[in-house]
Coordinates of C-alpha atoms and ligand atoms in Angstrom, one line a residue:
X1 CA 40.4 34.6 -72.3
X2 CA 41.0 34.3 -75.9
X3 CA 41.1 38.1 -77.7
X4 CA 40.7 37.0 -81.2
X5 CA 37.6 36.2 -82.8
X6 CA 37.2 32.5 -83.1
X7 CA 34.3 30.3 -84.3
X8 CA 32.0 28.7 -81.8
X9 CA 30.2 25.8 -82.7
X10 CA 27.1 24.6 -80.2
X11 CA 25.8 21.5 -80.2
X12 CA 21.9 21.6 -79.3
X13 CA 20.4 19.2 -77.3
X14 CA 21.8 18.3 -73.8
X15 CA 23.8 21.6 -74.5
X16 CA 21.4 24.4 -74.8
X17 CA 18.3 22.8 -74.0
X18 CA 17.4 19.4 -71.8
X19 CA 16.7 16.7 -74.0
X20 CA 17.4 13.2 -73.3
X21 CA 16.0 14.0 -69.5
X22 CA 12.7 13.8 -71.6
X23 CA 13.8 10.3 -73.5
X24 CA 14.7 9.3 -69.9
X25 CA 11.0 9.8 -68.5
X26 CA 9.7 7.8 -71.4
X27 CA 11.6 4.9 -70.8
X28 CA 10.9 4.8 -67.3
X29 CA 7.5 5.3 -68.2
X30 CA 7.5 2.3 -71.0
X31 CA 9.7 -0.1 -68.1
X32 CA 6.5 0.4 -65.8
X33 CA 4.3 -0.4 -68.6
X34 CA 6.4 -3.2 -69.3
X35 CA 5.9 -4.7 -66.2
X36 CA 8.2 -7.6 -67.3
X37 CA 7.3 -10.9 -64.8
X38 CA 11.6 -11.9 -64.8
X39 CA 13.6 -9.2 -65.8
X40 CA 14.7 -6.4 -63.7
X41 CA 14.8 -2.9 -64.9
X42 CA 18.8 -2.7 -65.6
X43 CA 18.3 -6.2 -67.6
X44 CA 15.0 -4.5 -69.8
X45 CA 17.4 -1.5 -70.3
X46 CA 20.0 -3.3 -71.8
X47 CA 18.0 -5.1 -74.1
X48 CA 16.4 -1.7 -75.2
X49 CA 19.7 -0.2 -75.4
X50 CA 21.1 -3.0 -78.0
X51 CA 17.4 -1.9 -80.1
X52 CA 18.5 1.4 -79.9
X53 CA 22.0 1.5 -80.7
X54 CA 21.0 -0.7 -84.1
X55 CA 17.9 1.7 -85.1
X56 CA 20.3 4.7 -84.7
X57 CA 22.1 3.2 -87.0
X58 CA 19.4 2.4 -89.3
X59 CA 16.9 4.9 -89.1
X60 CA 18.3 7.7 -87.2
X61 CA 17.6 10.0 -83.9
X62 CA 14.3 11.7 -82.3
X63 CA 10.7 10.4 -81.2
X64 CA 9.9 8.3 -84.1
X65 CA 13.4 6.5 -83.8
X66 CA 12.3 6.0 -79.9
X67 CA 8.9 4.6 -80.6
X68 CA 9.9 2.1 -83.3
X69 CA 12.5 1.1 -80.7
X70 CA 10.6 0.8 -77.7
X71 CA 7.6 -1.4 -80.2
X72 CA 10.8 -3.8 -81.4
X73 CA 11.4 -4.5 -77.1
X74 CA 8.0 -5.5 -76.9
X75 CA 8.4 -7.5 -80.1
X76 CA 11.4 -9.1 -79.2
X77 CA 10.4 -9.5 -75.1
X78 CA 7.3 -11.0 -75.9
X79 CA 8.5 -12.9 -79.1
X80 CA 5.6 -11.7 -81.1
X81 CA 4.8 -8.1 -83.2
X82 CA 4.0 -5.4 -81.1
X83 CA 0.1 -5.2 -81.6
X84 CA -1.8 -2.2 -82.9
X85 CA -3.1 -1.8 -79.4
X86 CA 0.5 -1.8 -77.6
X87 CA 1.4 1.0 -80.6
X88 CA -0.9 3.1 -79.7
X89 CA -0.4 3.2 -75.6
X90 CA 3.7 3.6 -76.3
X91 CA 3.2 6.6 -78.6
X92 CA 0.7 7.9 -75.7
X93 CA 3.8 7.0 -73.3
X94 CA 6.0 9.1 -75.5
X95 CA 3.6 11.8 -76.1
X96 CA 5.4 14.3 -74.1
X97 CA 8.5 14.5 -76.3
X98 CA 5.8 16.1 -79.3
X99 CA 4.4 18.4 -77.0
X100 CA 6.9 20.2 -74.8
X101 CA 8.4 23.3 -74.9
X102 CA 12.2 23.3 -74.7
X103 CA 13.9 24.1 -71.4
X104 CA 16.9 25.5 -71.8
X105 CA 19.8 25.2 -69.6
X106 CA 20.8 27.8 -67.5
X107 CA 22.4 30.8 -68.6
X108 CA 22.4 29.9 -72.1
X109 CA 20.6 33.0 -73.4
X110 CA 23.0 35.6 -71.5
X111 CA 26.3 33.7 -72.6
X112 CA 25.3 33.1 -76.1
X113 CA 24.1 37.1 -76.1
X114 CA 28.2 37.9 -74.7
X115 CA 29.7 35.2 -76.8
X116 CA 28.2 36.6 -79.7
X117 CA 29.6 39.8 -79.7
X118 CA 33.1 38.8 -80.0
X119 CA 32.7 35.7 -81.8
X120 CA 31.0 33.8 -84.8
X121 CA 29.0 31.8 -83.5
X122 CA 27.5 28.0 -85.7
X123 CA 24.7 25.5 -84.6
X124 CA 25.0 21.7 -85.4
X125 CA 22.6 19.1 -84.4
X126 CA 21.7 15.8 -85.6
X127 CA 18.6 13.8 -85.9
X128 CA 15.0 14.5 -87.1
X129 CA 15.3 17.4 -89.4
X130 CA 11.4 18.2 -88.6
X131 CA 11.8 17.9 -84.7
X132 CA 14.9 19.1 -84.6
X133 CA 13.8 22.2 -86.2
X134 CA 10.7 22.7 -84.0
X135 CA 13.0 22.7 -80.9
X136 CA 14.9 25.5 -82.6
X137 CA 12.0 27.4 -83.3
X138 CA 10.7 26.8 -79.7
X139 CA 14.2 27.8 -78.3
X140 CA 13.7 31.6 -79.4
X141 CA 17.8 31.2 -79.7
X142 CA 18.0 31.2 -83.7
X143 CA 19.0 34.4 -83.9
X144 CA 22.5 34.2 -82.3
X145 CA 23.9 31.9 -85.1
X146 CA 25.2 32.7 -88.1
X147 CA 24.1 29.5 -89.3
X148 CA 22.5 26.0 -88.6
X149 CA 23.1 22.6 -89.3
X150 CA 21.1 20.1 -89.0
X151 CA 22.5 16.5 -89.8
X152 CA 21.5 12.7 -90.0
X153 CA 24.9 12.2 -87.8
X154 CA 28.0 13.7 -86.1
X155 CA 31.0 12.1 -86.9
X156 CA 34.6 12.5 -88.4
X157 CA 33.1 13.3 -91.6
X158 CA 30.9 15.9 -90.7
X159 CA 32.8 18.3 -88.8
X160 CA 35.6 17.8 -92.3
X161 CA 32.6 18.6 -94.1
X162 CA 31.2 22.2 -92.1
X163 CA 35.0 22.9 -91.8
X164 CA 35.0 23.0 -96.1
X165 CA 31.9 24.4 -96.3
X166 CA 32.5 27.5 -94.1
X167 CA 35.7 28.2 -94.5
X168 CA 36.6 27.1 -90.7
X169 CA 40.0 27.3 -89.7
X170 CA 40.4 24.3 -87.4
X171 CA 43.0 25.8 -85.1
X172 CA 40.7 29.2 -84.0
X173 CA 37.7 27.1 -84.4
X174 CA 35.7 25.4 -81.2
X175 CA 32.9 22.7 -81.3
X176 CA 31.2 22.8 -78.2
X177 CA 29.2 19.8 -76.5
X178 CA 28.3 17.2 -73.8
X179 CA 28.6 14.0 -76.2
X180 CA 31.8 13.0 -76.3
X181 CA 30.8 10.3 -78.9
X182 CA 29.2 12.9 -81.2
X183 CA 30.9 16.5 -80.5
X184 CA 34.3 16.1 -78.6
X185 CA 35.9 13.0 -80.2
X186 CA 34.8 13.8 -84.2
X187 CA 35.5 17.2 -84.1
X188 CA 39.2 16.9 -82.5
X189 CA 39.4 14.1 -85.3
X190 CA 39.0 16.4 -87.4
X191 CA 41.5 18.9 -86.0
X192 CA 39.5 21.5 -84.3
X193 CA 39.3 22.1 -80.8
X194 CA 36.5 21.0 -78.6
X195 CA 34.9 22.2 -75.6
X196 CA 33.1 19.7 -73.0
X197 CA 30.4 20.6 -70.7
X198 CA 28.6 17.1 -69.7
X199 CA 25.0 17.1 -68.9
X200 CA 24.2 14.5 -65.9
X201 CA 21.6 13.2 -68.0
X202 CA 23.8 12.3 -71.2
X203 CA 21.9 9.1 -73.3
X204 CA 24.5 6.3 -72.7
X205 CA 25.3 6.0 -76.6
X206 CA 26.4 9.1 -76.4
X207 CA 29.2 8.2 -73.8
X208 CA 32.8 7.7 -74.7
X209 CA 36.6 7.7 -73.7
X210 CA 37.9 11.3 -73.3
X211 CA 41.9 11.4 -73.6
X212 CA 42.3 13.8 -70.5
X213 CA 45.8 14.8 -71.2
X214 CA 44.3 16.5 -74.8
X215 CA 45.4 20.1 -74.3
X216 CA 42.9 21.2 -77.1
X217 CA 39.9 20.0 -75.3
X218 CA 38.3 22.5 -72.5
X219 CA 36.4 20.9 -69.8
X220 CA 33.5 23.0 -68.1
X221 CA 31.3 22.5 -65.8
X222 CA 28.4 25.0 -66.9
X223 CA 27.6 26.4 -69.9
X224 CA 27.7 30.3 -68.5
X225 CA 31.6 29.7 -67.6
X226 CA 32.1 30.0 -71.5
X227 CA 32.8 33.3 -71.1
X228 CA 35.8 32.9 -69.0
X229 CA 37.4 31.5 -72.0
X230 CA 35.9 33.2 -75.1
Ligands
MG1 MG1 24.0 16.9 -77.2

């Protein structure tokens, strides 16, 4: 348990709500659709996976960055546009992701309420600025930080950046997370600590190589068992 106050930053989806479990559905949904007469569903995935990693890139995360990726499969599977028609039944596919409410992952409220009281606590999530901000709203969780980021992407750069901006003393400062791509491995780049807590349903672009030997990196298995630690 660590006595002195230290800054806690959470990353949002996959962390305090379920989110790519929803992007999962869809795509199973859109594979079905598909119904692709020679390729099998591991082959269709890798395909979409290649769209997706280049329109991250390009256009960044959320539902719209989904749709126009799942339209470019069709496009490229069936070596023609996508056609107004096919649009409009894979935005129906996605339509879920617009609707829901957030779930959030057990035991976030409680922990965040303890964690709170002894620490500062920061949110920083990338993608959609809109959707990203809906999901907050819907989360009823705004409250606990002292602030929220909401960023295009979460690399090297960034975490330098919210360390400058507020102040953040790397060494007493935390970035908690399941990506390894997008909280552990930026944020230890950077020089702060990190905390992983993986989420079995982790988007596969979000996946990397964690150094296990990294004395600075916490590994948890649920997000209550923060406040062993903090
Ligand atoms: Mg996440």
């Amino acid at each position: 348990m660590r006595h002195s106050r230290q800054v806690l930053v959470f990353d949002a989806d996959d962390t305090l709500w379920e989110n790519n479990v929803l992007f999962e559905r869809v795509i199973e949904d859109f594979l079905d659709w598909l119904a692709h007469p020679t390729l099998d569903r591991r082959e269709l995935r890798a395909v979409l996976d290649d769209i997706e990693r280049a329109n991250t890139v390009a256009h960044g995360y959320g539902t719209q960055s989904l749709l126009r990726s799942l339209a470019d499969c069709v496009t490229r599977l069936r070596s023609r546009p996508a056609t107004a028609r096919e649009h409009a039944e894979i935005k129906e596919l996605a339509a879920a992701l617009v609707d829901d409410q957030v779930e959030l992952i057990p035991g976030v409220a409680e922990t965040l309420t303890a964690l709170g009281e002894r620490h500062d606590l920061l949110l920083l999530t990338k993608g959609d600025p809109d959707e990203q901000q809906r999901k907050i709203e819907m989360s009823q969780l705004a409250h606990y930080f002292r602030e929220i980021g909401i960023v295009p992407e979460k690399n090297d750069a960034t975490y330098r950046g919210l360390i400058e901006t507020h102040g953040l003393t790397p060494a007493t400062s935390w970035m908690i997370g399941n990506s390894p791509k997008s909280d552990i491995l930026p944020a230890r780049q950077a020089g702060m600590n990190a905390v992983f807590i993986p989420n079995p349903h982790t988007w596969v672009l979000e996946h990397g190589e964690l150094d296990h030997s990294d004395a600075q990196v916490l590994h948890l298995k649920s997000f209550h068992e923060l406040t062993r630690h903090f």
